[in-house]
GROMACS .gro file of C-alpha atoms in nm:
model
  386
    1MET     CA    1   0.000   0.000   0.000
    2ALA     CA    2   0.169   0.320  -0.113
    3LEU     CA    3   0.206   0.610   0.132
    4HIS     CA    4   0.193   0.967   0.004
    5ALA     CA    5   0.311   1.290   0.162
    6ALA     CA    6   0.005   1.486   0.058
    7ALA     CA    7  -0.233   1.293   0.280
    8PRO     CA    8  -0.315   1.395   0.641
    9HIS     CA    9  -0.071   1.267   0.903
   10CYS     CA   10  -0.125   1.015   1.177
   11GLY     CA   11   0.070   0.735   1.346
   12LEU     CA   12   0.089   0.395   1.181
   13SER     CA   13   0.156   0.095   1.399
   14SER     CA   14   0.465  -0.112   1.336
   15SER     CA   15   0.410  -0.465   1.462
   16ALA     CA   16   0.654  -0.732   1.572
   17PRO     CA   17   0.734  -1.013   1.326
   18PRO     CA   18   0.484  -1.301   1.323
   19ARG     CA   19   0.525  -1.543   1.612
   20ALA     CA   20   0.558  -1.912   1.550
   21GLY     CA   21   0.334  -2.165   1.717
   22GLY     CA   22  -0.014  -2.067   1.606
   23VAL     CA   23  -0.278  -1.855   1.776
   24ARG     CA   24  -0.240  -1.782   2.147
   25PRO     CA   25  -0.304  -1.487   2.379
   26PHE     CA   26  -0.007  -1.261   2.438
   27LEU     CA   27   0.091  -0.920   2.574
   28ARG     CA   28   0.248  -0.650   2.363
   29THR     CA   29   0.521  -0.438   2.519
   30THR     CA   30   0.527  -0.062   2.501
   31ALA     CA   31   0.841  -0.079   2.290
   32ALA     CA   32   0.663  -0.290   2.028
   33ARG     CA   33   0.401  -0.018   1.994
   34LEU     CA   34   0.631   0.269   1.892
   35ARG     CA   35   0.470   0.460   1.606
   36SER     CA   36   0.629   0.663   1.331
   37VAL     CA   37   0.449   0.956   1.171
   38VAL     CA   38   0.383   0.878   0.805
   39SER     CA   39   0.109   0.961   0.553
   40LEU     CA   40  -0.197   0.767   0.452
   41ALA     CA   41  -0.293   0.654   0.105
   42PRO     CA   42  -0.507   0.891  -0.108
   43LEU     CA   43  -0.823   0.685  -0.056
   44ARG     CA   44  -0.806   0.783   0.311
   45ALA     CA   45  -0.713   1.147   0.256
   46ALA     CA   46  -1.036   1.295   0.387
   47ALA     CA   47  -1.092   1.046   0.667
   48VAL     CA   48  -1.058   1.094   1.037
   49CYS     CA   49  -0.705   0.976   1.104
   50THR     CA   50  -0.696   0.595   1.112
   51LYS     CA   51  -0.401   0.360   1.115
   52ALA     CA   52  -0.329   0.083   0.870
   53ALA     CA   53  -0.173  -0.246   0.978
   54LEU     CA   54   0.188  -0.288   0.871
   55SER     CA   55   0.434  -0.570   0.919
   56GLY     CA   56   0.746  -0.540   1.130
   57ASP     CA   57   0.954  -0.396   0.845
   58GLY     CA   58   0.692  -0.133   0.760
   59ALA     CA   59   0.556  -0.324   0.461
   60PRO     CA   60   0.195  -0.437   0.420
   61GLY     CA   61   0.099  -0.779   0.558
   62VAL     CA   62   0.144  -1.115   0.390
   63SER     CA   63   0.085  -1.183   0.016
   64ASP     CA   64   0.051  -0.887  -0.225
   65SER     CA   65  -0.231  -1.037  -0.435
   66PRO     CA   66  -0.425  -1.283  -0.221
   67HIS     CA   67  -0.671  -1.515  -0.396
   68VAL     CA   68  -0.957  -1.455  -0.150
   69VAL     CA   69  -1.036  -1.117   0.007
   70CYS     CA   70  -1.274  -1.125   0.306
   71PHE     CA   71  -1.462  -0.813   0.411
   72GLY     CA   72  -1.640  -0.738   0.739
   73GLU     CA   73  -1.602  -0.774   1.114
   74LEU     CA   74  -1.310  -0.884   1.328
   75LEU     CA   75  -1.381  -0.908   1.699
   76ILE     CA   76  -1.324  -1.084   2.029
   77ASP     CA   77  -1.554  -1.369   2.132
   78PHE     CA   78  -1.577  -1.444   2.503
   79VAL     CA   79  -1.679  -1.808   2.532
   80PRO     CA   80  -1.783  -1.968   2.866
   81THR     CA   81  -1.544  -2.230   2.995
   82VAL     CA   82  -1.844  -2.442   3.095
   83SER     CA   83  -2.120  -2.529   2.848
   84GLY     CA   84  -2.489  -2.529   2.925
   85LEU     CA   85  -2.493  -2.220   3.149
   86SER     CA   86  -2.629  -1.870   3.102
   87LEU     CA   87  -2.391  -1.574   3.079
   88ALA     CA   88  -2.465  -1.486   3.441
   89GLU     CA   89  -2.399  -1.841   3.558
   90ALA     CA   90  -2.074  -1.895   3.366
   91PRO     CA   91  -1.778  -1.912   3.607
   92ALA     CA   92  -1.528  -1.780   3.352
   93PHE     CA   93  -1.483  -1.696   2.983
   94LYS     CA   94  -1.214  -1.784   2.733
   95LYS     CA   95  -1.105  -1.497   2.508
   96ALA     CA   96  -1.103  -1.602   2.141
   97PRO     CA   97  -1.054  -1.402   1.820
   98GLY     CA   98  -1.350  -1.417   1.582
   99GLY     CA   99  -1.580  -1.243   1.336
  100ALA     CA  100  -1.720  -1.449   1.049
  101PRO     CA  101  -1.529  -1.293   0.753
  102ALA     CA  102  -1.204  -1.295   0.952
  103ASN     CA  103  -1.264  -1.657   1.046
  104VAL     CA  104  -1.293  -1.742   0.677
  105ALA     CA  105  -0.972  -1.554   0.594
  106VAL     CA  106  -0.778  -1.740   0.863
  107GLY     CA  107  -0.945  -2.068   0.771
  108ILE     CA  108  -0.830  -2.036   0.410
  109ALA     CA  109  -0.473  -1.955   0.515
  110ARG     CA  110  -0.467  -2.250   0.759
  111LEU     CA  111  -0.564  -2.473   0.468
  112GLY     CA  112  -0.268  -2.346   0.267
  113GLY     CA  113  -0.459  -2.089   0.065
  114SER     CA  114  -0.398  -1.719   0.005
  115SER     CA  115  -0.627  -1.470   0.180
  116ALA     CA  116  -0.666  -1.111   0.296
  117PHE     CA  117  -0.896  -0.929   0.535
  118ILE     CA  118  -1.050  -0.582   0.502
  119GLY     CA  119  -1.213  -0.418   0.803
  120LYS     CA  120  -1.158  -0.198   1.106
  121VAL     CA  121  -1.075  -0.258   1.472
  122GLY     CA  122  -1.018  -0.024   1.762
  123ASP     CA  123  -0.685   0.142   1.834
  124ASP     CA  124  -0.667  -0.070   2.149
  125GLU     CA  125  -0.508  -0.384   2.293
  126PHE     CA  126  -0.767  -0.614   2.139
  127GLY     CA  127  -0.733  -0.448   1.800
  128TYR     CA  128  -0.356  -0.496   1.794
  129MET     CA  129  -0.391  -0.852   1.918
  130LEU     CA  130  -0.632  -0.931   1.634
  131SER     CA  131  -0.403  -0.769   1.378
  132ASP     CA  132  -0.115  -0.984   1.496
  133ILE     CA  133  -0.330  -1.297   1.488
  134LEU     CA  134  -0.406  -1.233   1.121
  135LYS     CA  135  -0.034  -1.199   1.050
  136GLU     CA  136   0.056  -1.507   1.255
  137ASN     CA  137  -0.185  -1.701   1.037
  138ASN     CA  138  -0.042  -1.563   0.711
  139VAL     CA  139  -0.346  -1.348   0.631
  140ASN     CA  140  -0.272  -1.027   0.438
  141ASN     CA  141  -0.388  -0.749   0.672
  142GLN     CA  142  -0.301  -0.441   0.466
  143GLY     CA  143  -0.675  -0.360   0.446
  144LEU     CA  144  -0.714  -0.359   0.827
  145LEU     CA  145  -0.749  -0.016   0.990
  146PHE     CA  146  -0.736   0.102   1.352
  147ASP     CA  147  -0.994   0.356   1.468
  148PRO     CA  148  -0.882   0.581   1.756
  149HIS     CA  149  -1.239   0.679   1.845
  150ALA     CA  150  -1.411   0.339   1.885
  151ARG     CA  151  -1.332   0.012   2.056
  152THR     CA  152  -1.286  -0.330   1.903
  153ALA     CA  153  -1.617  -0.521   1.901
  154LEU     CA  154  -1.681  -0.780   2.173
  155ALA     CA  155  -1.928  -1.068   2.179
  156PHE     CA  156  -2.015  -1.287   2.475
  157VAL     CA  157  -2.129  -1.626   2.354
  158THR     CA  158  -2.330  -1.868   2.566
  159LEU     CA  159  -2.289  -2.234   2.481
  160ARG     CA  160  -2.590  -2.456   2.543
  161SER     CA  161  -2.538  -2.817   2.648
  162ASP     CA  162  -2.565  -2.921   2.281
  163GLY     CA  163  -2.288  -2.678   2.182
  164GLU     CA  164  -2.522  -2.431   2.010
  165ARG     CA  165  -2.482  -2.060   2.083
  166GLU     CA  166  -2.656  -1.747   2.200
  167PHE     CA  167  -2.494  -1.405   2.164
  168MET     CA  168  -2.461  -1.077   2.354
  169PHE     CA  169  -2.280  -0.808   2.153
  170PHE     CA  170  -2.100  -0.492   2.265
  171ARG     CA  171  -2.102  -0.251   1.966
  172ASN     CA  172  -2.207   0.103   2.061
  173PRO     CA  173  -2.061   0.163   1.806
  174SER     CA  174  -1.761  -0.062   1.762
  175ALA     CA  175  -1.481   0.019   1.521
  176ASP     CA  176  -1.596  -0.226   1.252
  177MET     CA  177  -1.919  -0.027   1.213
  178LEU     CA  178  -1.725   0.291   1.126
  179LEU     CA  179  -1.536   0.177   0.816
  180GLU     CA  180  -1.590   0.433   0.538
  181GLU     CA  181  -1.595   0.389   0.161
  182LYS     CA  182  -1.298   0.622   0.114
  183GLU     CA  183  -1.091   0.400   0.344
  184LEU     CA  184  -1.131   0.088   0.129
  185ASP     CA  185  -0.830  -0.071  -0.038
  186LEU     CA  186  -1.008  -0.124  -0.369
  187ASP     CA  187  -0.695  -0.250  -0.547
  188LEU     CA  188  -0.676  -0.540  -0.304
  189ILE     CA  189  -1.035  -0.632  -0.394
  190ARG     CA  190  -0.995  -0.592  -0.770
  191LYS     CA  191  -0.686  -0.816  -0.782
  192ALA     CA  192  -0.853  -1.101  -0.595
  193LYS     CA  193  -1.008  -1.414  -0.747
  194ILE     CA  194  -1.285  -1.429  -0.484
  195PHE     CA  195  -1.445  -1.158  -0.268
  196HIS     CA  196  -1.620  -1.298   0.040
  197HIS     CA  197  -1.854  -1.103   0.268
  198GLY     CA  198  -2.144  -1.132   0.512
  199SER     CA  199  -2.436  -0.912   0.612
  200ILE     CA  200  -2.339  -0.770   0.953
  201SER     CA  201  -2.172  -0.467   0.795
  202LEU     CA  202  -2.497  -0.383   0.614
  203ILE     CA  203  -2.672  -0.292   0.940
  204THR     CA  204  -2.549   0.064   0.998
  205GLU     CA  205  -2.374   0.351   0.822
  206PRO     CA  206  -2.106   0.430   0.727
  207CYS     CA  207  -2.003   0.065   0.696
  208LYS     CA  208  -2.310  -0.021   0.489
  209THR     CA  209  -2.206   0.217   0.211
  210ALA     CA  210  -1.848   0.087   0.230
  211HIS     CA  211  -1.977  -0.270   0.206
  212ILE     CA  212  -2.186  -0.199  -0.102
  213ALA     CA  213  -1.897  -0.014  -0.267
  214ALA     CA  214  -1.658  -0.302  -0.198
  215THR     CA  215  -1.900  -0.552  -0.350
  216LYS     CA  216  -1.950  -0.332  -0.658
  217ALA     CA  217  -1.574  -0.301  -0.705
  218ALA     CA  218  -1.545  -0.680  -0.697
  219LYS     CA  219  -1.829  -0.732  -0.945
  220ASP     CA  220  -1.699  -0.465  -1.183
  221ALA     CA  221  -1.355  -0.631  -1.179
  222GLY     CA  222  -1.499  -0.974  -1.260
  223VAL     CA  223  -1.415  -1.116  -0.916
  224LEU     CA  224  -1.625  -1.412  -0.800
  225VAL     CA  225  -1.847  -1.292  -0.513
  226SER     CA  226  -1.913  -1.525  -0.219
  227TYR     CA  227  -2.184  -1.440   0.035
  228ASP     CA  228  -2.263  -1.589   0.376
  229PRO     CA  229  -2.535  -1.378   0.541
  230ASN     CA  230  -2.444  -1.511   0.887
  231LEU     CA  231  -2.774  -1.404   1.044
  232ARG     CA  232  -2.740  -1.241   1.387
  233LEU     CA  233  -3.089  -1.114   1.470
  234PRO     CA  234  -2.990  -0.932   1.795
  235LEU     CA  235  -2.781  -0.690   1.588
  236TRP     CA  236  -3.064  -0.585   1.355
  237PRO     CA  237  -3.341  -0.339   1.449
  238SER     CA  238  -3.601  -0.602   1.358
  239ALA     CA  239  -3.642  -0.936   1.184
  240GLU     CA  240  -3.793  -0.756   0.885
  241ASP     CA  241  -3.492  -0.526   0.861
  242ALA     CA  242  -3.262  -0.828   0.876
  243ARG     CA  243  -3.450  -1.007   0.600
  244ASP     CA  244  -3.460  -0.699   0.377
  245GLY     CA  245  -3.095  -0.617   0.443
  246ILE     CA  246  -2.971  -0.968   0.371
  247LEU     CA  247  -3.173  -0.990   0.048
  248SER     CA  248  -3.076  -0.639  -0.066
  249ILE     CA  249  -2.747  -0.767  -0.210
  250TRP     CA  250  -2.854  -1.126  -0.272
  251GLU     CA  251  -2.837  -1.104  -0.651
  252THR     CA  252  -2.480  -0.970  -0.654
  253ALA     CA  253  -2.349  -1.305  -0.526
  254ASP     CA  254  -2.210  -1.586  -0.742
  255VAL     CA  255  -2.183  -1.832  -0.452
  256ILE     CA  256  -2.408  -1.823  -0.145
  257LYS     CA  257  -2.379  -2.029   0.172
  258ILE     CA  258  -2.668  -2.037   0.420
  259SER     CA  259  -2.783  -2.262   0.704
  260GLU     CA  260  -3.114  -2.445   0.718
  261GLU     CA  261  -3.231  -2.192   0.982
  262GLU     CA  262  -3.153  -1.908   0.742
  263VAL     CA  263  -3.350  -2.078   0.462
  264SER     CA  264  -3.652  -2.081   0.692
  265PHE     CA  265  -3.595  -1.720   0.799
  266LEU     CA  266  -3.554  -1.586   0.446
  267THR     CA  267  -3.860  -1.772   0.317
  268ASN     CA  268  -4.081  -1.654   0.606
  269GLY     CA  269  -4.096  -1.984   0.789
  270GLU     CA  270  -4.123  -2.232   0.503
  271ASP     CA  271  -3.975  -2.582   0.530
  272PRO     CA  272  -3.596  -2.545   0.490
  273TYR     CA  273  -3.558  -2.913   0.396
  274ASP     CA  274  -3.793  -2.887   0.099
  275ASP     CA  275  -3.588  -2.848  -0.219
  276ALA     CA  276  -3.866  -2.647  -0.382
  277VAL     CA  277  -3.848  -2.396  -0.095
  278THR     CA  278  -3.470  -2.372  -0.108
  279LYS     CA  279  -3.472  -2.323  -0.485
  280LYS     CA  280  -3.680  -2.008  -0.437
  281LEU     CA  281  -3.356  -1.851  -0.314
  282MET     CA  282  -3.177  -1.916  -0.645
  283HIS     CA  283  -3.132  -1.618  -0.875
  284SER     CA  284  -3.045  -1.604  -1.246
  285ASN     CA  285  -2.673  -1.535  -1.202
  286LEU     CA  286  -2.613  -1.762  -0.903
  287LYS     CA  287  -2.352  -2.030  -0.973
  288LEU     CA  288  -2.384  -2.226  -0.649
  289LEU     CA  289  -2.617  -2.224  -0.347
  290LEU     CA  290  -2.496  -2.417  -0.043
  291VAL     CA  291  -2.711  -2.506   0.258
  292THR     CA  292  -2.528  -2.635   0.564
  293GLU     CA  293  -2.702  -2.873   0.804
  294GLY     CA  294  -2.450  -2.907   1.087
  295PRO     CA  295  -2.352  -3.270   1.152
  296ASP     CA  296  -2.571  -3.386   0.863
  297GLY     CA  297  -2.347  -3.219   0.605
  298CYS     CA  298  -2.472  -2.991   0.331
  299ARG     CA  299  -2.691  -2.958   0.023
  300TYR     CA  300  -2.585  -2.795  -0.301
  301TYR     CA  301  -2.783  -2.638  -0.585
  302SER     CA  302  -2.678  -2.504  -0.924
  303LYS     CA  303  -2.852  -2.462  -1.259
  304GLU     CA  304  -2.714  -2.798  -1.374
  305PHE     CA  305  -2.735  -3.022  -1.067
  306SER     CA  306  -2.820  -3.052  -0.699
  307GLY     CA  307  -2.759  -3.302  -0.420
  308ARG     CA  308  -2.644  -3.371  -0.066
  309VAL     CA  309  -2.305  -3.452   0.086
  310SER     CA  310  -2.294  -3.620   0.427
  311GLY     CA  311  -2.103  -3.469   0.717
  312LEU     CA  312  -1.854  -3.608   0.968
  313LYS     CA  313  -2.003  -3.700   1.306
  314VAL     CA  314  -1.808  -3.557   1.600
  315THR     CA  315  -1.875  -3.454   1.959
  316ALA     CA  316  -1.957  -3.082   1.951
  317VAL     CA  317  -1.788  -2.866   2.213
  318ASP     CA  318  -1.852  -2.525   2.054
  319THR     CA  319  -2.015  -2.467   1.715
  320THR     CA  320  -1.874  -2.113   1.684
  321GLY     CA  321  -1.700  -2.079   1.348
  322ALA     CA  322  -1.816  -2.412   1.202
  323GLY     CA  323  -1.995  -2.247   0.911
  324ASP     CA  324  -1.697  -2.021   0.851
  325ALA     CA  325  -1.463  -2.321   0.844
  326PHE     CA  326  -1.695  -2.482   0.588
  327VAL     CA  327  -1.682  -2.167   0.374
  328ALA     CA  328  -1.303  -2.157   0.404
  329GLY     CA  329  -1.290  -2.520   0.294
  330ILE     CA  330  -1.488  -2.469  -0.024
  331LEU     CA  331  -1.341  -2.129  -0.117
  332SER     CA  332  -0.984  -2.253  -0.071
  333GLN     CA  333  -1.054  -2.504  -0.345
  334LEU     CA  334  -1.259  -2.280  -0.572
  335ALA     CA  335  -0.980  -2.022  -0.564
  336THR     CA  336  -0.748  -2.267  -0.739
  337ASP     CA  337  -1.005  -2.411  -0.980
  338PHE     CA  338  -1.335  -2.242  -1.074
  339SER     CA  339  -1.421  -2.539  -1.297
  340LEU     CA  340  -1.539  -2.720  -0.981
  341LEU     CA  341  -1.862  -2.526  -1.032
  342GLN     CA  342  -1.932  -2.722  -1.351
  343ASP     CA  343  -1.813  -3.067  -1.242
  344GLU     CA  344  -2.051  -3.229  -0.993
  345ASP     CA  345  -1.823  -3.518  -0.895
  346ARG     CA  346  -1.532  -3.289  -0.813
  347LEU     CA  347  -1.763  -3.041  -0.642
  348ARG     CA  348  -1.890  -3.321  -0.415
  349GLU     CA  349  -1.532  -3.407  -0.318
  350ALA     CA  350  -1.465  -3.040  -0.242
  351LEU     CA  351  -1.780  -3.024  -0.028
  352LYS     CA  352  -1.679  -3.339   0.159
  353PHE     CA  353  -1.352  -3.160   0.241
  354ALA     CA  354  -1.547  -2.849   0.352
  355ASN     CA  355  -1.778  -3.057   0.572
  356VAL     CA  356  -1.478  -3.201   0.756
  357CYS     CA  357  -1.338  -2.849   0.804
  358GLY     CA  358  -1.661  -2.754   0.980
  359ALA     CA  359  -1.675  -3.072   1.185
  360LEU     CA  360  -1.320  -3.041   1.320
  361THR     CA  361  -1.384  -2.681   1.422
  362VAL     CA  362  -1.665  -2.772   1.664
  363THR     CA  363  -1.437  -2.999   1.865
  364GLU     CA  364  -1.262  -2.701   2.031
  365ARG     CA  365  -1.375  -2.376   2.192
  366GLY     CA  366  -1.359  -2.051   1.996
  367ALA     CA  367  -1.359  -1.991   1.622
  368ILE     CA  368  -1.011  -1.898   1.497
  369PRO     CA  369  -0.824  -2.115   1.753
  370ALA     CA  370  -1.024  -2.418   1.637
  371LEU     CA  371  -0.987  -2.380   1.260
  372PRO     CA  372  -0.809  -2.687   1.115
  373THR     CA  373  -0.503  -2.715   0.896
  374ARG     CA  374  -0.510  -2.894   0.562
  375GLU     CA  375  -0.315  -3.183   0.712
  376GLN     CA  376  -0.573  -3.228   0.988
  377VAL     CA  377  -0.858  -3.232   0.737
  378LEU     CA  378  -0.685  -3.484   0.510
  379GLU     CA  379  -0.607  -3.706   0.809
  380ALA     CA  380  -0.972  -3.699   0.915
  381LEU     CA  381  -1.084  -3.779   0.562
  382THR     CA  382  -0.842  -4.072   0.549
  383SER     CA  383  -0.967  -4.211   0.880
  384VAL     CA  384  -1.327  -4.189   0.758
  385VAL     CA  385  -1.241  -4.382   0.442
  386ALA     CA  386  -1.044  -4.639   0.644
   0.00000   0.00000   0.00000
């Protein structure tokens, strides 16, 4: 990302080199947070001064032209250490990095793919921790900004005895909600093979306008657009607003992933397991519609074929990030070969891989810490065949 002298000045954070050993909590020293005064890129010239993430040598994060660019929220999930209790009853919480689009970006990198993340966090300890976690996982973070006027988003997640979740969000507003169109790294989007996004950033301005502009830039550049609405009703003013917001950009997507609950929600309560109901969500330019069904696997629909791929049965500890791991699994393969969309046999193999990605993720607490490597997925696939 070029820096120009004509832009307004503010401090950019120089981060320590990536740490080996995967994702883990850590403290940053004051010395590691020394900031040099440099200028921001022209796209940010009129913005309130925000900081872009740089690597230890002052260069943008990993991989100049990542195959998959993920746009949206990056936050901290606080997950109870004991399942089956309410937030008030939980004795303690485990801090875990999360945010659906960021989960996908890390998931792709863990699987050996090339990814980037675009979004905004607070100019705070959690924001810098999340930036470093992206770098530690080989995710290009040159599109990540730090907002000095808002905090990094937090979410407390209750885990029922069956591993399913309930959420309490702290965003009043959080930094991710304040990303502006003029702050977008559009070149990063235009050079990608796939642009992946959700719906959370469509809820409020100015991020809504930035989200729409990012999607348009991807479409205009011929980038494949992947969409996972990731319904979080507590964040929307009403269920009707959520439905309208999610569907407002539906027809811009080439690949859509939804859960069976979201099928029911978007079709006003119709049977999500009825193929005729699900096919109502197809649109003329959609290349692939995927419906995840947790441990039962997934269904797939295209203009040429449709079917079901069974999942891998595991003991669920925490389902946070399972859908994102599934998305990472399929996008990591599509990014190297778009012809999967026309070949049903190979698509089914890719979806089997994605199902295992999701299954392995639910066996640990937290989203990003639980995302599997390619080796782990292949080992699980081999054991299933054996």
